[in-house]
Each structure stands twice: as structure tokens, then as C-alpha cells.
Short mmCIF file of C-alpha atoms and ligand atoms in Angstrom, two decimals:
data_model
loop_
_atom_site.label_atom_id
_atom_site.label_comp_id
_atom_site.label_asym_id
_atom_site.label_seq_id
_atom_site.Cartn_x
_atom_site.Cartn_y
_atom_site.Cartn_z
CA UNK A 1 -176.39 -55.92 -110.40
CA UNK A 2 -175.45 -55.98 -113.96
CA UNK A 3 -177.58 -52.89 -114.73
CA UNK A 4 -175.84 -51.05 -111.86
CA UNK A 5 -172.42 -51.73 -113.30
CA UNK A 6 -173.52 -50.52 -116.75
CA UNK A 7 -174.89 -47.28 -115.29
CA UNK A 8 -171.94 -46.75 -113.29
CA UNK A 9 -169.45 -47.11 -116.20
CA UNK A 10 -171.63 -44.81 -118.33
CA UNK A 11 -171.47 -42.13 -115.71
CA UNK A 12 -167.64 -42.68 -115.53
CA UNK A 13 -167.44 -42.35 -119.16
CA UNK A 14 -169.39 -39.07 -119.13
CA UNK A 15 -167.06 -37.48 -116.60
CA UNK A 16 -163.87 -38.82 -117.98
CA UNK A 17 -162.34 -36.37 -120.40
CA UNK A 18 -159.61 -38.57 -121.54
CA UNK A 19 -160.43 -40.73 -124.52
CA UNK A 20 -161.52 -44.33 -123.89
CA UNK A 21 -158.54 -45.67 -125.90
CA UNK A 22 -155.58 -44.12 -124.27
CA UNK A 23 -153.49 -42.13 -126.79
CA UNK A 24 -149.91 -43.34 -127.43
CA UNK A 25 -147.37 -41.02 -125.84
CA UNK A 26 -143.69 -40.61 -124.82
CA UNK A 27 -143.16 -42.81 -121.82
CA UNK A 28 -140.04 -41.44 -120.00
CA UNK A 29 -138.74 -38.03 -119.37
CA UNK A 30 -135.56 -38.84 -121.11
CA UNK A 31 -137.75 -40.10 -124.05
CA UNK A 32 -139.47 -36.75 -124.27
CA UNK A 33 -136.10 -34.94 -124.44
CA UNK A 34 -134.63 -37.37 -127.01
CA UNK A 35 -137.69 -37.09 -129.33
CA UNK A 36 -138.02 -33.25 -129.00
CA UNK A 37 -134.26 -32.85 -129.49
CA UNK A 38 -134.41 -35.41 -132.35
CA UNK A 39 -136.95 -32.99 -133.95
CA UNK A 40 -134.90 -29.91 -133.44
CA UNK A 41 -131.51 -31.23 -134.40
CA UNK A 42 -131.46 -31.98 -138.09
CA UNK A 43 -130.24 -30.81 -141.51
CA UNK A 44 -130.93 -27.40 -140.09
CA UNK A 45 -127.90 -27.80 -137.93
CA UNK A 46 -125.69 -29.74 -140.21
CA UNK A 47 -126.57 -28.29 -143.67
CA UNK A 48 -128.46 -25.05 -143.27
CA UNK A 49 -126.82 -23.47 -140.26
CA UNK A 50 -123.16 -23.82 -141.59
CA UNK A 51 -124.00 -22.65 -145.07
CA UNK A 52 -126.13 -19.71 -143.93
CA UNK A 53 -123.46 -18.77 -141.48
CA UNK A 54 -120.90 -18.94 -144.23
CA UNK A 55 -122.84 -16.89 -146.69
CA UNK A 56 -123.99 -14.33 -144.11
CA UNK A 57 -120.61 -13.48 -142.78
CA UNK A 58 -120.13 -15.73 -139.78
CA UNK A 59 -120.21 -14.53 -136.15
CA UNK A 60 -122.59 -11.57 -136.63
CA UNK A 61 -125.17 -13.89 -138.20
CA UNK A 62 -124.87 -16.28 -135.27
CA UNK A 63 -125.53 -13.40 -132.89
CA UNK A 64 -128.72 -12.32 -134.61
CA UNK A 65 -129.65 -16.03 -134.76
CA UNK A 66 -129.13 -16.28 -131.03
CA UNK A 67 -131.32 -13.28 -130.40
CA UNK A 68 -134.07 -14.57 -132.53
CA UNK A 69 -133.85 -17.99 -130.71
CA UNK A 70 -134.12 -16.33 -127.26
CA UNK A 71 -136.92 -13.76 -127.95
CA UNK A 72 -138.81 -15.55 -130.71
CA UNK A 73 -137.83 -19.22 -130.97
CA UNK A 74 -137.84 -20.40 -127.36
CA UNK A 75 -141.03 -18.57 -126.27
CA UNK A 76 -143.01 -20.02 -129.26
CA UNK A 77 -141.50 -23.41 -128.65
CA UNK A 78 -142.80 -23.40 -124.93
CA UNK A 79 -146.13 -22.03 -126.15
CA UNK A 80 -146.61 -24.67 -128.75
CA UNK A 81 -145.63 -27.66 -126.53
CA UNK A 82 -148.01 -26.25 -123.92
CA UNK A 83 -150.98 -25.99 -126.31
CA UNK A 84 -150.35 -29.57 -127.46
CA UNK A 85 -150.12 -31.09 -124.06
CA UNK A 86 -153.17 -29.12 -122.87
CA UNK A 87 -155.33 -30.38 -125.77
CA UNK A 88 -153.72 -33.70 -126.20
CA UNK A 89 -154.55 -33.89 -130.03
CA UNK A 90 -153.12 -33.26 -133.35
CA UNK A 91 -152.43 -29.68 -134.34
CA UNK A 92 -155.77 -28.89 -135.92
CA UNK A 93 -157.87 -30.56 -133.28
CA UNK A 94 -155.74 -29.01 -130.49
CA UNK A 95 -156.50 -25.50 -131.65
CA UNK A 96 -160.17 -26.10 -132.32
CA UNK A 97 -160.49 -27.73 -128.79
CA UNK A 98 -158.71 -24.78 -127.10
CA UNK A 99 -160.79 -22.17 -129.07
CA UNK A 100 -164.05 -23.74 -130.03
CA UNK A 101 -165.98 -22.04 -132.70
CA UNK A 102 -163.08 -19.74 -133.55
CA UNK A 103 -160.92 -19.90 -136.66
CA UNK A 104 -157.50 -20.56 -134.76
CA UNK A 105 -157.51 -24.14 -136.10
CA UNK A 106 -156.62 -22.75 -139.46
CA UNK A 107 -153.12 -22.17 -137.97
CA UNK A 108 -152.98 -25.87 -137.31
CA UNK A 109 -154.10 -26.61 -140.80
CA UNK A 110 -151.44 -24.28 -142.17
CA UNK A 111 -148.99 -26.22 -140.14
CA UNK A 112 -150.04 -29.53 -141.77
CA UNK A 113 -149.44 -27.95 -145.13
CA UNK A 114 -146.08 -26.58 -143.94
CA UNK A 115 -145.01 -29.91 -142.74
CA UNK A 116 -145.82 -31.40 -146.12
CA UNK A 117 -143.92 -28.72 -147.96
CA UNK A 118 -140.88 -28.96 -145.66
CA UNK A 119 -140.80 -32.71 -146.12
CA UNK A 120 -141.04 -32.25 -149.94
CA UNK A 121 -137.55 -30.70 -150.05
CA UNK A 122 -136.17 -31.98 -146.79
CA UNK A 123 -136.44 -35.62 -147.91
CA UNK A 124 -134.47 -34.77 -150.99
CA UNK A 125 -131.63 -33.25 -148.98
CA UNK A 126 -131.79 -36.29 -146.70
CA UNK A 127 -131.68 -38.38 -149.86
CA UNK A 128 -128.38 -36.78 -150.87
CA UNK A 129 -127.08 -37.42 -147.32
CA UNK A 130 -127.90 -41.08 -147.49
CA UNK A 131 -126.45 -41.46 -150.89
CA UNK A 132 -123.35 -39.78 -149.75
CA UNK A 133 -122.83 -42.38 -146.95
CA UNK A 134 -122.35 -44.95 -149.57
CA UNK A 135 -120.51 -42.79 -152.13
CA UNK A 136 -118.14 -41.86 -149.34
CA UNK A 137 -117.64 -45.34 -148.06
CA UNK A 138 -116.84 -46.64 -151.62
CA UNK A 139 -114.28 -43.89 -151.95
CA UNK A 140 -116.19 -42.00 -154.70
CA UNK A 141 -115.77 -38.67 -153.02
CA UNK A 142 -112.03 -38.85 -152.20
CA UNK A 143 -110.66 -35.91 -153.93
CA UNK A 144 -109.28 -32.73 -152.45
CA UNK A 145 -110.38 -30.91 -155.58
CA UNK A 146 -113.78 -29.27 -155.25
CA UNK A 147 -114.29 -29.53 -158.93
CA UNK A 148 -114.10 -33.35 -158.82
CA UNK A 149 -116.35 -33.49 -155.64
CA UNK A 150 -118.64 -31.04 -157.29
CA UNK A 151 -118.93 -33.34 -160.35
CA UNK A 152 -119.91 -36.20 -158.10
CA UNK A 153 -122.56 -34.11 -156.52
CA UNK A 154 -123.94 -32.83 -159.89
CA UNK A 155 -124.03 -36.28 -161.14
CA UNK A 156 -126.26 -37.35 -158.20
CA UNK A 157 -128.59 -34.40 -158.28
CA UNK A 158 -128.93 -34.25 -162.11
CA UNK A 159 -129.84 -37.90 -162.40
CA UNK A 160 -133.61 -38.01 -162.10
CA UNK A 161 -133.78 -41.73 -161.10
CA UNK A 162 -131.13 -41.47 -158.43
CA UNK A 163 -132.77 -38.41 -157.04
CA UNK A 164 -136.08 -40.21 -156.84
CA UNK A 165 -134.96 -43.42 -155.68
CA UNK A 166 -133.02 -42.15 -152.74
CA UNK A 167 -135.93 -40.03 -151.76
CA UNK A 168 -138.27 -42.97 -151.87
CA UNK A 169 -135.86 -44.87 -149.78
CA UNK A 170 -135.84 -42.11 -147.18
CA UNK A 171 -139.60 -42.05 -147.24
CA UNK A 172 -139.85 -45.79 -146.66
CA UNK A 173 -137.49 -45.60 -143.62
CA UNK A 174 -139.28 -42.77 -141.90
CA UNK A 175 -142.69 -44.21 -142.60
CA UNK A 176 -141.62 -47.59 -141.19
CA UNK A 177 -140.67 -45.83 -137.95
CA UNK A 178 -143.83 -43.77 -137.76
CA UNK A 179 -146.03 -46.82 -138.38
CA UNK A 180 -144.43 -48.41 -135.20
CA UNK A 181 -145.98 -45.53 -133.17
CA UNK A 182 -145.10 -42.78 -130.92
CA UNK A 183 -143.35 -44.63 -128.06
CA UNK A 184 -142.09 -47.80 -129.91
CA UNK A 185 -141.17 -45.83 -133.10
CA UNK A 186 -140.25 -42.16 -132.41
CA UNK A 187 -139.13 -42.48 -128.84
CA UNK A 188 -137.10 -45.65 -129.08
CA UNK A 189 -135.43 -44.55 -132.36
CA UNK A 190 -134.39 -41.11 -131.15
CA UNK A 191 -133.35 -42.41 -127.75
CA UNK A 192 -130.83 -44.62 -129.43
CA UNK A 193 -129.66 -42.21 -132.09
CA UNK A 194 -129.27 -38.95 -130.29
CA UNK A 195 -126.31 -39.97 -128.02
CA UNK A 196 -124.49 -41.46 -131.04
CA UNK A 197 -124.97 -38.19 -132.81
CA UNK A 198 -123.30 -36.19 -130.07
CA UNK A 199 -120.46 -38.67 -129.95
CA UNK A 200 -119.77 -38.52 -133.76
CA UNK A 201 -120.04 -34.72 -133.59
CA UNK A 202 -117.45 -34.31 -130.88
CA UNK A 203 -115.11 -36.83 -132.60
CA UNK A 204 -115.32 -34.82 -135.80
CA UNK A 205 -114.99 -31.48 -134.01
CA UNK A 206 -111.75 -32.65 -132.35
CA UNK A 207 -110.37 -33.90 -135.76
CA UNK A 208 -111.16 -30.58 -137.28
CA UNK A 209 -109.82 -28.36 -134.49
CA UNK A 210 -106.49 -30.29 -134.37
CA UNK A 211 -105.66 -29.45 -137.97
CA UNK A 212 -102.88 -26.84 -138.47
CA UNK A 213 -104.53 -23.49 -139.49
CA UNK A 214 -107.88 -24.26 -137.69
CA UNK A 215 -107.71 -20.99 -135.89
CA UNK A 216 -108.92 -18.99 -138.73
CA UNK A 217 -112.24 -20.92 -138.96
CA UNK A 218 -112.73 -20.09 -135.32
CA UNK A 219 -112.28 -16.45 -135.84
CA UNK A 220 -114.75 -16.52 -138.66
CA UNK A 221 -117.30 -18.31 -136.45
CA UNK A 222 -116.80 -16.14 -133.31
CA UNK A 223 -115.52 -12.66 -134.36
CA UNK A 224 -118.67 -10.60 -135.57
CA UNK A 225 -118.67 -8.13 -138.47
CA UNK A 226 -121.91 -6.21 -138.18
CA UNK A 227 -121.69 -4.61 -141.59
CA UNK A 228 -123.03 -7.98 -142.92
CA UNK A 229 -126.29 -7.73 -141.03
CA UNK A 230 -128.89 -6.66 -143.56
CA UNK A 231 -132.69 -6.97 -143.51
CA UNK A 232 -132.57 -10.10 -145.65
CA UNK A 233 -129.98 -11.50 -143.25
CA UNK A 234 -132.23 -10.80 -140.36
CA UNK A 235 -135.19 -12.57 -141.95
CA UNK A 236 -132.97 -15.44 -142.79
CA UNK A 237 -131.72 -15.75 -139.24
CA UNK A 238 -135.14 -15.62 -137.79
CA UNK A 239 -136.42 -18.07 -140.34
CA UNK A 240 -133.55 -20.32 -139.40
CA UNK A 241 -134.46 -20.01 -135.78
CA UNK A 242 -138.06 -21.16 -136.64
CA UNK A 243 -136.78 -23.98 -138.74
CA UNK A 244 -134.20 -25.11 -136.34
CA UNK A 245 -136.61 -25.35 -133.34
CA UNK A 246 -139.20 -27.02 -135.48
CA UNK A 247 -141.74 -24.28 -134.60
CA UNK A 248 -144.54 -22.41 -136.26
CA UNK A 249 -145.99 -25.36 -137.99
CA UNK A 250 -147.48 -27.79 -135.35
CA UNK A 251 -144.59 -30.21 -134.86
CA UNK A 252 -143.87 -29.07 -131.39
CA UNK A 253 -147.65 -28.95 -130.73
CA UNK A 254 -147.98 -32.45 -131.87
CA UNK A 255 -145.05 -33.73 -129.83
CA UNK A 256 -146.34 -31.67 -126.89
CA UNK A 257 -149.45 -33.64 -127.09
CA UNK A 258 -147.42 -36.71 -126.29
CA UNK A 259 -145.63 -35.02 -123.32
CA UNK A 260 -146.01 -36.41 -119.83
CA UNK A 261 -148.26 -34.53 -117.50
CA UNK A 262 -145.46 -34.00 -115.01
CA UNK A 263 -142.97 -32.82 -117.60
CA UNK A 264 -141.56 -29.33 -116.77
CA UNK A 265 -142.22 -27.66 -120.14
CA UNK A 266 -140.18 -24.41 -119.87
CA UNK A 267 -137.23 -26.36 -118.54
CA UNK A 268 -137.44 -29.09 -121.19
CA UNK A 269 -137.80 -26.52 -124.08
CA UNK A 270 -134.91 -24.57 -122.74
CA UNK A 271 -132.70 -27.79 -122.47
CA UNK A 272 -133.66 -28.69 -126.01
CA UNK A 273 -132.91 -25.19 -127.36
CA UNK A 274 -129.44 -25.21 -125.61
CA UNK A 275 -128.55 -28.67 -126.84
CA UNK A 276 -129.79 -27.75 -130.37
CA UNK A 277 -127.65 -24.68 -130.24
CA UNK A 278 -124.62 -26.74 -129.06
CA UNK A 279 -125.11 -29.09 -131.99
CA UNK A 280 -125.21 -26.14 -134.41
CA UNK A 281 -122.05 -24.62 -133.00
CA UNK A 282 -120.37 -27.94 -132.83
CA UNK A 283 -121.24 -28.50 -136.42
CA UNK A 284 -119.72 -25.11 -137.26
CA UNK A 285 -116.59 -26.03 -135.28
CA UNK A 286 -116.47 -29.42 -137.13
CA UNK A 287 -116.73 -27.69 -140.45
CA UNK A 288 -115.15 -24.25 -140.63
CA UNK A 289 -111.75 -24.80 -139.11
CA UNK A 290 -111.30 -27.63 -141.57
CA UNK A 291 -112.47 -25.44 -144.46
CA UNK A 292 -110.05 -22.74 -143.65
CA UNK A 293 -107.30 -25.12 -142.90
CA UNK A 294 -107.40 -26.46 -146.43
CA UNK A 295 -107.90 -22.99 -148.04
CA UNK A 296 -111.55 -23.32 -149.09
CA UNK A 297 -114.02 -20.54 -149.11
CA UNK A 298 -116.74 -20.63 -146.39
CA UNK A 299 -119.46 -19.06 -148.56
CA UNK A 300 -120.06 -21.90 -150.95
CA UNK A 301 -123.89 -21.92 -150.17
CA UNK A 302 -126.10 -24.98 -150.06
CA UNK A 303 -123.37 -27.03 -151.76
CA UNK A 304 -121.02 -26.54 -148.84
CA UNK A 305 -121.94 -29.78 -147.30
CA UNK A 306 -121.80 -31.80 -150.46
CA UNK A 307 -119.00 -30.27 -152.52
CA UNK A 308 -116.63 -28.41 -150.06
CA UNK A 309 -116.85 -30.78 -147.11
CA UNK A 310 -115.96 -34.02 -149.00
CA UNK A 311 -112.93 -32.20 -150.44
CA UNK A 312 -112.01 -30.93 -147.01
CA UNK A 313 -112.23 -34.41 -145.56
CA UNK A 314 -110.27 -35.97 -148.40
CA UNK A 315 -107.41 -33.56 -147.55
CA UNK A 316 -107.09 -34.57 -143.98
CA UNK A 317 -105.43 -37.52 -142.31
CA UNK A 318 -107.93 -40.33 -141.65
CA UNK A 319 -110.26 -38.31 -143.82
CA UNK A 320 -111.96 -41.23 -145.60
CA UNK A 321 -112.98 -42.62 -142.20
CA UNK A 322 -114.14 -39.20 -140.85
CA UNK A 323 -116.11 -38.44 -144.02
CA UNK A 324 -118.17 -41.59 -143.77
CA UNK A 325 -118.80 -40.75 -140.09
CA UNK A 326 -119.84 -37.26 -140.89
CA UNK A 327 -122.59 -38.39 -143.42
CA UNK A 328 -123.79 -40.99 -141.00
CA UNK A 329 -124.09 -38.18 -138.45
CA UNK A 330 -126.11 -36.00 -140.81
CA UNK A 331 -128.33 -38.90 -141.78
CA UNK A 332 -129.10 -39.48 -138.13
CA UNK A 333 -129.88 -35.83 -137.57
CA UNK A 334 -132.22 -35.78 -140.58
CA UNK A 335 -134.07 -38.81 -139.53
CA UNK A 336 -135.05 -37.54 -136.02
CA UNK A 337 -136.37 -34.24 -137.72
CA UNK A 338 -138.21 -36.01 -140.50
CA UNK A 339 -140.01 -38.18 -137.91
CA UNK A 340 -141.48 -35.06 -136.20
CA UNK A 341 -142.49 -33.53 -139.61
CA UNK A 342 -144.20 -36.66 -140.71
CA UNK A 343 -145.98 -37.03 -137.42
CA UNK A 344 -147.92 -33.84 -138.03
CA UNK A 345 -149.96 -34.88 -140.98
CA UNK A 346 -150.12 -38.46 -139.67
CA UNK A 347 -151.63 -37.43 -136.36
CA UNK A 348 -154.03 -35.13 -138.13
CA UNK A 349 -155.25 -37.86 -140.53
CA UNK A 350 -155.36 -40.45 -137.77
CA UNK A 351 -157.07 -38.34 -135.08
CA UNK A 352 -159.03 -35.81 -136.98
CA UNK A 353 -160.08 -37.84 -139.98
CA UNK A 354 -160.14 -41.38 -138.34
CA UNK A 355 -157.65 -43.10 -140.67
CA UNK A 356 -155.72 -45.88 -139.00
CA UNK A 357 -152.10 -45.00 -138.21
CA UNK A 358 -150.82 -47.21 -141.07
CA UNK A 359 -153.25 -45.78 -143.64
CA UNK A 360 -152.56 -42.27 -142.50
CA UNK A 361 -148.79 -42.89 -142.91
CA UNK A 362 -149.06 -44.56 -146.27
CA UNK A 363 -151.39 -41.95 -147.72
CA UNK A 364 -149.14 -39.06 -146.54
CA UNK A 365 -146.06 -40.72 -147.94
CA UNK A 366 -147.71 -41.61 -151.23
CA UNK A 367 -148.71 -37.84 -151.74
CA UNK A 368 -145.38 -36.90 -150.48
CA UNK A 369 -143.59 -39.06 -153.08
CA UNK A 370 -145.62 -37.06 -155.68
CA UNK A 371 -145.11 -33.58 -154.40
CA UNK A 372 -141.59 -34.35 -153.22
CA UNK A 373 -140.65 -35.41 -156.69
CA UNK A 374 -141.01 -31.93 -157.96
CA UNK A 375 -138.31 -31.03 -155.46
CA UNK A 376 -136.21 -34.11 -156.34
CA UNK A 377 -136.30 -33.21 -159.92
CA UNK A 378 -135.49 -29.55 -159.43
CA UNK A 379 -132.02 -30.12 -160.67
CA UNK A 380 -132.83 -32.28 -163.71
CA UNK A 381 -136.15 -32.60 -165.50
CA UNK A 382 -137.70 -29.62 -163.72
CA UNK A 383 -134.67 -27.37 -163.63
CA UNK A 384 -136.28 -24.84 -165.84
CA UNK A 385 -139.63 -24.91 -164.15
CA UNK A 386 -139.67 -21.86 -161.90
CA UNK A 387 -142.17 -20.00 -159.84
CA UNK A 388 -141.26 -16.52 -158.48
CA UNK A 389 -137.86 -17.14 -159.99
CA UNK A 390 -137.20 -20.21 -157.86
CA UNK A 391 -137.18 -23.95 -158.59
CA UNK A 392 -139.69 -25.96 -156.62
CA UNK A 393 -137.00 -27.07 -154.23
CA UNK A 394 -136.07 -23.50 -153.46
CA UNK A 395 -139.59 -22.34 -153.36
CA UNK A 396 -140.62 -24.89 -150.74
CA UNK A 397 -137.66 -23.97 -148.65
CA UNK A 398 -138.12 -20.20 -148.95
CA UNK A 399 -141.85 -20.26 -148.51
CA UNK A 400 -141.75 -22.38 -145.43
CA UNK A 401 -138.76 -20.99 -143.48
CA UNK A 402 -139.19 -17.37 -144.42
CA UNK A 403 -143.06 -17.06 -144.63
CA UNK A 404 -145.23 -19.93 -143.33
CA UNK A 405 -143.26 -20.71 -140.08
CA UNK A 406 -142.90 -17.07 -139.02
CA UNK A 407 -146.59 -16.34 -139.89
CA UNK A 408 -147.63 -19.56 -138.03
CA UNK A 409 -145.45 -18.45 -135.01
CA UNK A 410 -146.91 -15.03 -135.19
CA UNK A 411 -150.50 -16.40 -135.06
CA UNK A 412 -149.61 -18.79 -132.26
CA UNK A 413 -147.95 -16.10 -130.07
CA UNK A 414 -151.05 -13.84 -130.67
CA UNK A 415 -153.37 -16.70 -129.73
CA UNK A 416 -151.44 -17.42 -126.53
CA UNK A 417 -150.79 -13.88 -125.50
CA UNK A 418 -154.14 -12.24 -126.46
CA UNK A 419 -156.88 -15.02 -126.92
CA UNK A 420 -155.96 -17.73 -124.46
CA UNK A 421 -154.73 -15.50 -121.64
CA UNK A 422 -152.48 -15.59 -118.56
CA UNK A 423 -154.60 -17.67 -116.26
CA UNK A 424 -154.64 -20.67 -118.61
CA UNK A 425 -150.96 -20.25 -119.38
CA UNK A 426 -150.09 -20.04 -115.73
CA UNK A 427 -151.96 -23.20 -114.97
CA UNK A 428 -150.46 -25.05 -117.93
CA UNK A 429 -146.80 -24.14 -117.45
CA UNK A 430 -146.77 -24.50 -113.59
CA UNK A 431 -148.43 -27.96 -114.07
CA UNK A 432 -151.41 -26.52 -112.06
CA UNK A 433 -149.40 -24.85 -109.48
CA UNK A 434 -147.05 -27.80 -108.66
CA UNK A 435 -143.92 -26.26 -110.16
CA UNK A 436 -142.38 -23.19 -108.37
CA UNK A 437 -141.81 -21.33 -111.56
CA UNK A 438 -144.57 -18.52 -111.57
CA UNK A 439 -141.97 -15.75 -112.04
CA UNK A 440 -140.47 -17.38 -115.06
CA UNK A 441 -143.95 -18.06 -116.42
CA UNK A 442 -144.88 -14.44 -116.08
CA UNK A 443 -141.67 -13.44 -117.95
CA UNK A 444 -142.31 -15.90 -120.80
CA UNK A 445 -145.97 -14.76 -121.08
CA UNK A 446 -144.86 -11.07 -121.28
CA UNK A 447 -142.34 -11.98 -124.11
CA UNK A 448 -144.96 -14.01 -126.00
CA UNK A 449 -147.59 -11.29 -125.70
CA UNK A 450 -145.59 -8.15 -126.50
CA UNK A 451 -142.05 -8.91 -127.80
CA UNK A 452 -142.30 -12.03 -129.99
CA UNK A 453 -145.27 -10.83 -132.28
CA UNK A 454 -143.78 -7.42 -132.74
CA UNK A 455 -140.38 -8.69 -133.68
CA UNK A 456 -141.70 -11.42 -135.96
CA UNK A 457 -143.90 -8.80 -137.75
CA UNK A 458 -141.10 -6.27 -138.22
CA UNK A 459 -138.57 -8.78 -139.48
CA UNK A 460 -141.06 -10.52 -141.75
CA UNK A 461 -142.28 -7.26 -143.38
CA UNK A 462 -138.68 -5.94 -143.73
CA UNK A 463 -137.28 -9.16 -145.07
CA UNK A 464 -140.04 -9.46 -147.62
CA UNK A 465 -139.55 -5.70 -148.63
CA UNK A 466 -143.07 -4.86 -147.58
CA UNK A 467 -141.92 -2.25 -145.04
N1 LIG B 501 -135.54 -28.63 -136.95
C1 LIG B 501 -135.34 -29.42 -138.01
C2 LIG B 501 -133.95 -29.30 -138.58
O1 LIG B 501 -133.23 -28.51 -138.00
C3 LIG B 501 -136.29 -29.19 -139.25
C4 LIG B 501 -137.75 -29.24 -138.88
C5 LIG B 501 -138.43 -27.99 -139.15
C6 LIG B 501 -138.28 -30.28 -138.17
C7 LIG B 501 -139.73 -27.96 -138.74
C8 LIG B 501 -139.61 -30.12 -137.78
C9 LIG B 501 -140.36 -29.06 -138.18
O2 LIG B 501 -133.45 -29.90 -139.44
#
């Protein structure tokens, strides 16, 4: 009898494709959306989108960004989530499982490196945001003079210890959540934080819109001037679309591997894309009307959030209160995004190399503290250390957004469109024929196969002045 049982279970093991120990994953549909949206919504919306829109002339940039999102961003996002769910593994293993013996896994490996490089500078911007919550609360940023708020910002970023310590604090926070796991850490955290983020954003948007003179900011945001659309602006807009949707580097693939089997991937990705876009536009509405109402310039660049915005808040009624809210909001956004970034190397080390989740997290964060310090010190000790004319901070940002993510996305769209093929895509995106979305899947596949790679290639080569 006992032998029989053993034989039986061995046979069962052989035919069972799922691993013996069930992988942690997102538990509810709402959890899937919260986590995925948590990844997309981040400093990309609150910091990058406003300053890039400001520098690149407002509405026309938003239109180019929108087109990139629809023709490049959304299709790749759907593809990545699909590949992850199909393979149910980290980014490297997923691609080697789906294309055994072929070099496609290298795209996953490049993704792990991209995640790392993004985290290196992202954790520093997050560090400034967390520091600003306290500075704002203590009244240290309450000046309507951008020179004074500029001094406060400079004091923070040129102080090596403050830069490092805040970054380490951020690293400690996200690693604690990641160690808790996919469902108990990532899902639970983002499910609580995302609604709060929307609430804060709407509150601040209403405050900004009800200021006298707010109209000018809206005109800037919504009235296009196409003379500002250059090749460099196109690349920036596309890079932003990649960055914003967390695609081209395996984050969406890793999260896809935690998606439920019955999750409608195209619908979920579209919802996330729309919600992410809404947050970006709302952030623009929270910022630009106020910027114009108080006579500031919209094109301050990366320091818009840290120098102009405090001065703007200081000038408005109830500004102190709203300033603190604003930086809490930015910190929440940054946290959800960093979780998805950190999950990429952690899942890789855990599943591919067999480290425990705790060890995987701790070793990633330790290495990150080291590499990240070169970004953290880019305004102090390493200010003069430049490669390709950029500080390490700028280099990580430029190399990931404008090169690594687009190239990763290009490879993924080529893989899905030309190597994996329509039959597999159809089965995966219709949930094996249970969803009535075949027409849509056909359209997505056509775009992924013919439109996305061509667009990415042209914009990439043009933007890098290779064409
Ligand atoms: N989408 C995030 C943001 O907007 C950044 C990010 C990029 C997260 C790549 C994961 C992967 O801030």
C-alpha cells in the first residue's frame, strides 16, 4: 500500500508542471491592479513628468508622450506581463523557459542590470523626497523666494552624509517590505497606499486650480506648440513612456509572474496605463497652475519639484499643510515603484540562484548601497567625476530611460512578434480561449510585431543622433 502511494505521488510530480512549493503571488484582482499601478505610478509621475513637460514646452510634449504610450508603451506592457505569467518565473528564467537554448534570456539579464541602475539614482531622489517631508513639516522650506528654497535643496544634496543616510533609510524601508513577500509585502502595502495617493493628489489639485491665475498653467498643459517637438524631445517622451510604465526591464514581467490565471491581461494593463496617465496629468494640474499663479517659470528642470514647488506652496493659503501632504504623496508614489524595481533582482537571485528571499534582498540592497552612493554623492564628493559629460546620477538616468529600457522593449517586442508567434500570444491573452477578446489580441499582436519595433528603432537612432 505504502509503495503504491509513493509511486502514485512520484507520477503526479512528474506530470505536474507547477513547482512543488507554490510560488507566492498576488491574491486578489484588486491586489494585482494596486501592485501594478504602484509600480507604474512613481517619481516618474510626480517628478519627471512635470519637469520634462515644463522643459519640453508643455502640451505638445504630452501629445507625443501619449502617442508613445499607446503605440509603444501599452503593447509592451501587455507583452511583458503575458510572458511573465506564462513562464511564472523571474525575468531571466522566464525568457530562458519560453525560448530554451536561445539567447533571449540576455534581455532578462539586461533587465536585472537596468533595475539596479534605476534604483541607484531613484533611491536618491526618493531620499530627497523623504527628507523633504520632515523639512517641510518643520517649516524649513517655508519661503516664497526660490533662492531660499534653492539653498535648502543645495544644502541637502551637497551634504554627503545627509544624501547617503536618507538613501540608506529608503533602502531599509523597501527591503523590509520586500522581505515580507509578494502578497504580504508588495500587495498589502500598495493596496493601502494607492487610494491614499489618489486622495492626496485630488486635494492638492483642487487647491492649485482654485488659485487666482491658475488658467495660464492649464493653457501651458493643454495648448500644444509643435515647434518644440525635436528628435531629442521625441526620444525623451518615449523614454519617459518606458520609464513611466515600468517596461523594458523585466519589472512587469516579474509582476506578471505573480498575476492570477484568470486575470484579463490586456484589460488590466489598459486600466493601469489610464490610471497612471491620470496621475501624471493630475500631478501636472497640481503643479503648473500654482507655478503660473505665483509667477514662477515652468522650465526649472529636475529641481522644479524641490525648489520651485516649495516656494509655490509657501505662497498659497494653507501652503504649509499642502506642502507636507505633497511630499508624503511623492514618497508614497516612489515607494510602490521602488518595490517593483527591487523585486526584479530579488526574484532573480531567489529563483534562479537559489538564495533565500531574505538573503537575496539583503545582498541586493548591500550592493545597491554601494553603487547608489555614486549617485547620492553626485552633487558633493563626486560632483566632478563625469563619464560622457554626465555625473553618475545623470548617467544612470540617461542610460536607463533613453537606452536600456527602449532597447529592452525593442527586443521584447521582437521576441513576442517574431520568435514566439501569434498562436502562443492568442492562447496567453485570451486565457486559453475563455476571454472573448480575440479581435483585440490580433490588433495588439499586429502593433507589437510591426509598429512598436519600428517606432522604437527610429526614435532611438534619431534621438542618439545615429540616424
Ligand atoms: N514607473 C516608475 C515611476 O514612474 C519607475 C519605474 C521604472 C519602476 C521602471 C519600475 C521599473 O516612477
